[in-house]
mmCIF file of C-alpha atoms in Angstrom:
data_model
loop_
_atom_site.group_PDB
_atom_site.id
_atom_site.type_symbol
_atom_site.label_atom_id
_atom_site.label_comp_id
_atom_site.label_asym_id
_atom_site.label_seq_id
_atom_site.Cartn_x
_atom_site.Cartn_y
_atom_site.Cartn_z
ATOM 1 C CA MET A 9 55.071 190.166 26.983
ATOM 2 C CA THR A 10 54.990 186.615 28.043
ATOM 3 C CA ALA A 11 57.930 184.798 29.546
ATOM 4 C CA HIS A 12 58.514 183.571 26.003
ATOM 5 C CA ASN A 13 59.707 186.925 24.620
ATOM 6 C CA TYR A 14 56.693 187.356 22.361
ATOM 7 C CA TYR A 15 53.018 188.298 22.316
ATOM 8 C CA ASN A 16 50.040 186.313 21.059
ATOM 9 C CA VAL A 17 47.719 188.513 18.996
ATOM 10 C CA ASP A 18 44.179 187.166 19.305
ATOM 11 C CA LEU A 19 41.881 187.593 16.321
ATOM 12 C CA GLY A 20 38.987 185.800 17.926
ATOM 13 C CA VAL A 21 37.140 183.704 15.356
ATOM 14 C CA PHE A 22 40.026 183.357 12.911
ATOM 15 C CA PRO A 23 42.034 180.142 13.387
ATOM 16 C CA THR A 24 45.378 181.697 12.427
ATOM 17 C CA SER A 25 47.965 182.157 15.191
ATOM 18 C CA ILE A 26 49.603 185.565 15.165
ATOM 19 C CA LYS A 27 52.847 185.982 17.074
ATOM 20 C CA LEU A 28 54.405 189.399 17.688
ATOM 21 C CA CYS A 29 58.002 189.959 18.741
ATOM 22 C CA PHE A 30 60.599 192.697 18.879
ATOM 23 C CA ASN A 31 63.945 190.899 18.615
ATOM 24 C CA GLN A 32 65.745 187.800 17.365
ATOM 25 C CA ALA A 33 65.273 186.007 20.699
ATOM 26 C CA GLY A 34 61.504 186.336 20.260
ATOM 27 C CA VAL A 35 61.660 184.938 16.734
ATOM 28 C CA ASP A 36 63.789 182.008 17.874
ATOM 29 C CA LYS A 37 61.442 181.255 20.798
ATOM 30 C CA ILE A 38 58.352 181.293 18.568
ATOM 31 C CA LEU A 39 59.945 178.855 16.146
ATOM 32 C CA GLU A 40 61.097 176.621 19.003
ATOM 33 C CA ASP A 41 57.696 176.650 20.741
ATOM 34 C CA HIS A 42 55.993 175.543 17.538
ATOM 35 C CA GLY A 43 58.602 172.988 16.559
ATOM 36 C CA ILE A 44 59.403 174.836 13.350
ATOM 37 C CA ASN A 45 62.838 173.987 12.013
ATOM 38 C CA LEU A 46 63.542 177.206 10.108
ATOM 39 C CA LYS A 47 66.089 179.944 10.511
ATOM 40 C CA ILE A 48 64.532 183.371 10.189
ATOM 41 C CA ASN A 49 66.852 186.327 10.607
ATOM 42 C CA ALA A 50 64.888 189.107 12.239
ATOM 43 C CA PHE A 51 64.817 192.384 10.337
ATOM 44 C CA GLU A 52 66.697 191.043 7.353
ATOM 45 C CA TYR A 53 64.270 192.868 5.060
ATOM 46 C CA GLY A 54 63.481 195.983 7.092
ATOM 47 C CA ALA A 55 62.409 197.515 10.391
ATOM 48 C CA ALA A 56 59.178 195.521 10.353
ATOM 49 C CA GLU A 57 58.377 192.166 8.776
ATOM 50 C CA THR A 58 55.526 189.703 8.416
ATOM 51 C CA HIS A 59 56.185 186.027 7.722
ATOM 52 C CA TYR A 60 53.624 183.276 7.134
ATOM 53 C CA MET A 61 54.201 179.568 7.702
ATOM 54 C CA THR A 62 52.225 176.454 8.462
ATOM 55 C CA CYS A 63 52.927 173.958 11.202
ATOM 56 C CA LYS A 64 50.990 170.686 11.230
ATOM 57 C CA GLY A 65 48.308 172.262 9.037
ATOM 58 C CA HIS A 66 47.919 175.305 11.284
ATOM 59 C CA GLY A 67 48.744 178.772 9.950
ATOM 60 C CA ILE A 68 51.141 180.975 11.903
ATOM 61 C CA VAL A 69 51.850 184.609 11.130
ATOM 62 C CA LEU A 70 55.077 185.964 12.578
ATOM 63 C CA LEU A 71 55.028 189.726 12.977
ATOM 64 C CA MET A 72 58.162 191.545 14.109
ATOM 65 C CA PHE A 73 59.141 195.142 14.742
ATOM 66 C CA ASP A 74 62.651 196.456 15.372
ATOM 67 C CA LEU A 75 62.037 199.004 18.124
ATOM 68 C CA ASP A 76 65.670 200.119 18.127
ATOM 69 C CA SER A 77 65.382 201.537 14.613
ATOM 70 C CA TYR A 78 62.344 203.800 15.227
ATOM 71 C CA GLY A 79 63.365 206.249 17.875
ATOM 72 C CA ASP A 80 60.199 207.943 19.104
ATOM 73 C CA ASP A 81 58.744 208.833 15.709
ATOM 74 C CA ARG A 82 55.069 207.960 16.332
ATOM 75 C CA PRO A 83 53.789 208.731 12.824
ATOM 76 C CA TYR A 84 56.487 206.467 11.372
ATOM 77 C CA ILE A 85 55.722 203.713 13.903
ATOM 78 C CA ASN A 86 51.967 203.961 13.265
ATOM 79 C CA GLY A 87 52.598 203.759 9.535
ATOM 80 C CA LEU A 88 54.661 200.595 9.986
ATOM 81 C CA ILE A 89 51.984 199.032 12.189
ATOM 82 C CA ALA A 90 49.252 199.834 9.644
ATOM 83 C CA HIS A 91 51.375 198.500 6.796
ATOM 84 C CA GLU A 92 52.173 195.233 8.570
ATOM 85 C CA ALA A 93 48.590 194.881 9.870
ATOM 86 C CA TYR A 94 47.431 194.747 6.255
ATOM 87 C CA HIS A 95 49.977 192.018 5.470
ATOM 88 C CA VAL A 96 48.812 190.062 8.527
ATOM 89 C CA ALA A 97 45.164 190.360 7.455
ATOM 90 C CA CYS A 98 46.079 189.089 3.982
ATOM 91 C CA ARG A 99 47.852 186.070 5.496
ATOM 92 C CA VAL A 100 44.886 185.363 7.780
ATOM 93 C CA PHE A 101 42.519 185.242 4.797
ATOM 94 C CA GLN A 102 45.040 183.163 2.852
ATOM 95 C CA ASN A 103 45.125 180.719 5.758
ATOM 96 C CA ILE A 104 41.358 180.232 5.756
ATOM 97 C CA GLY A 105 41.235 179.927 1.975
ATOM 98 C CA GLU A 106 39.398 183.162 1.241
ATOM 99 C CA SER A 107 40.473 185.669 -1.366
ATOM 100 C CA ARG A 108 40.581 189.338 -0.398
ATOM 101 C CA LYS A 109 38.192 190.050 -3.257
ATOM 102 C CA LYS A 110 35.637 187.546 -1.950
ATOM 103 C CA VAL A 111 35.935 188.681 1.675
ATOM 104 C CA GLY A 112 35.334 192.307 0.780
ATOM 105 C CA GLU A 113 36.812 195.649 1.725
ATOM 106 C CA GLU A 114 34.827 196.186 4.905
ATOM 107 C CA VAL A 115 35.852 192.883 6.492
ATOM 108 C CA ILE A 116 39.469 193.545 5.578
ATOM 109 C CA ALA A 117 39.281 197.090 6.988
ATOM 110 C CA TYR A 118 37.853 195.896 10.320
ATOM 111 C CA THR A 119 40.428 193.116 10.525
ATOM 112 C CA VAL A 120 43.299 195.536 9.856
ATOM 113 C CA GLU A 121 41.868 197.957 12.433
ATOM 114 C CA HIS A 122 41.657 195.209 15.056
ATOM 115 C CA ILE A 123 45.213 194.041 14.367
ATOM 116 C CA PHE A 124 46.446 197.642 14.466
ATOM 117 C CA LYS A 125 44.881 198.220 17.887
ATOM 118 C CA LEU A 126 46.276 195.000 19.391
ATOM 119 C CA VAL A 127 49.769 195.574 18.015
ATOM 120 C CA SER A 128 49.736 199.210 19.194
ATOM 121 C CA VAL A 129 48.889 198.153 22.754
ATOM 122 C CA ALA A 130 51.601 195.481 22.745
ATOM 123 C CA LEU A 131 54.121 197.921 21.331
ATOM 124 C CA GLU A 132 53.313 200.512 24.017
ATOM 125 C CA THR A 133 53.657 197.825 26.683
ATOM 126 C CA GLU A 134 57.025 196.820 25.261
ATOM 127 C CA LEU A 135 58.240 200.430 25.120
ATOM 128 C CA GLU A 136 57.186 200.984 28.737
ATOM 129 C CA LYS A 137 59.049 197.848 29.844
ATOM 130 C CA ARG A 138 62.169 198.944 27.991
ATOM 131 C CA SER A 139 61.952 202.407 29.514
ATOM 132 C CA ALA A 140 61.573 200.941 33.007
ATOM 133 C CA ARG A 141 64.605 198.685 32.465
ATOM 134 C CA LYS A 142 66.688 201.659 31.300
ATOM 135 C CA LYS A 143 65.640 203.694 34.350
ATOM 136 C CA CYS A 144 66.506 200.827 36.669
ATOM 137 C CA ARG A 145 69.952 200.500 35.089
ATOM 138 C CA SER A 146 70.577 204.229 35.386
ATOM 139 C CA VAL A 147 69.930 204.349 39.157
ATOM 140 C CA PRO A 148 73.282 204.425 40.972
ATOM 141 C CA LYS A 149 74.167 201.261 42.882
ATOM 142 C CA GLN A 150 74.297 203.108 46.233
ATOM 143 C CA THR A 151 70.720 204.351 45.768
ATOM 144 C CA ARG A 152 69.465 200.858 44.962
ATOM 145 C CA GLN A 153 71.155 199.438 48.044
ATOM 146 C CA ARG A 154 69.554 202.021 50.352
ATOM 147 C CA THR A 155 66.072 201.044 49.259
ATOM 148 C CA ARG A 156 66.520 197.475 50.486
ATOM 149 C CA ARG A 157 65.138 196.513 53.856
ATOM 150 C CA THR A 158 67.600 195.623 56.577
ATOM 151 C CA VAL A 159 67.219 192.116 57.930
ATOM 152 C CA VAL A 160 67.983 191.824 61.650
#
């Protein structure tokens, strides 16, 4: 994750910006960074959402996942990622003015696969960071103090 509370998902040749976040702070930061004056309530419609908007003629896809609602149910999480990856691919083709019918199944399938892989890696990174933060918070204060170096 960047210092901005969100990830940039790079689709290479496609000009659409894809932003991935996991909480309301990430959504707010994306909108602020792009000068978009909208209020989007994260997870208003479900545990995962895809939103499409344009900013100065440039397409932006906002992809968000509510990690707190999943638990550790990997099949459920993978299903959500696949579902949202398809929505993202549709918005990417919409942004470049191509219909899904004209683009063809194979191009869509490879695009969804690529999005799925990138989102899965980002999600794993986010879960690892959250796990590390929880572990750090669970270490007793006395233990943390002993690990510090004494300055003479």
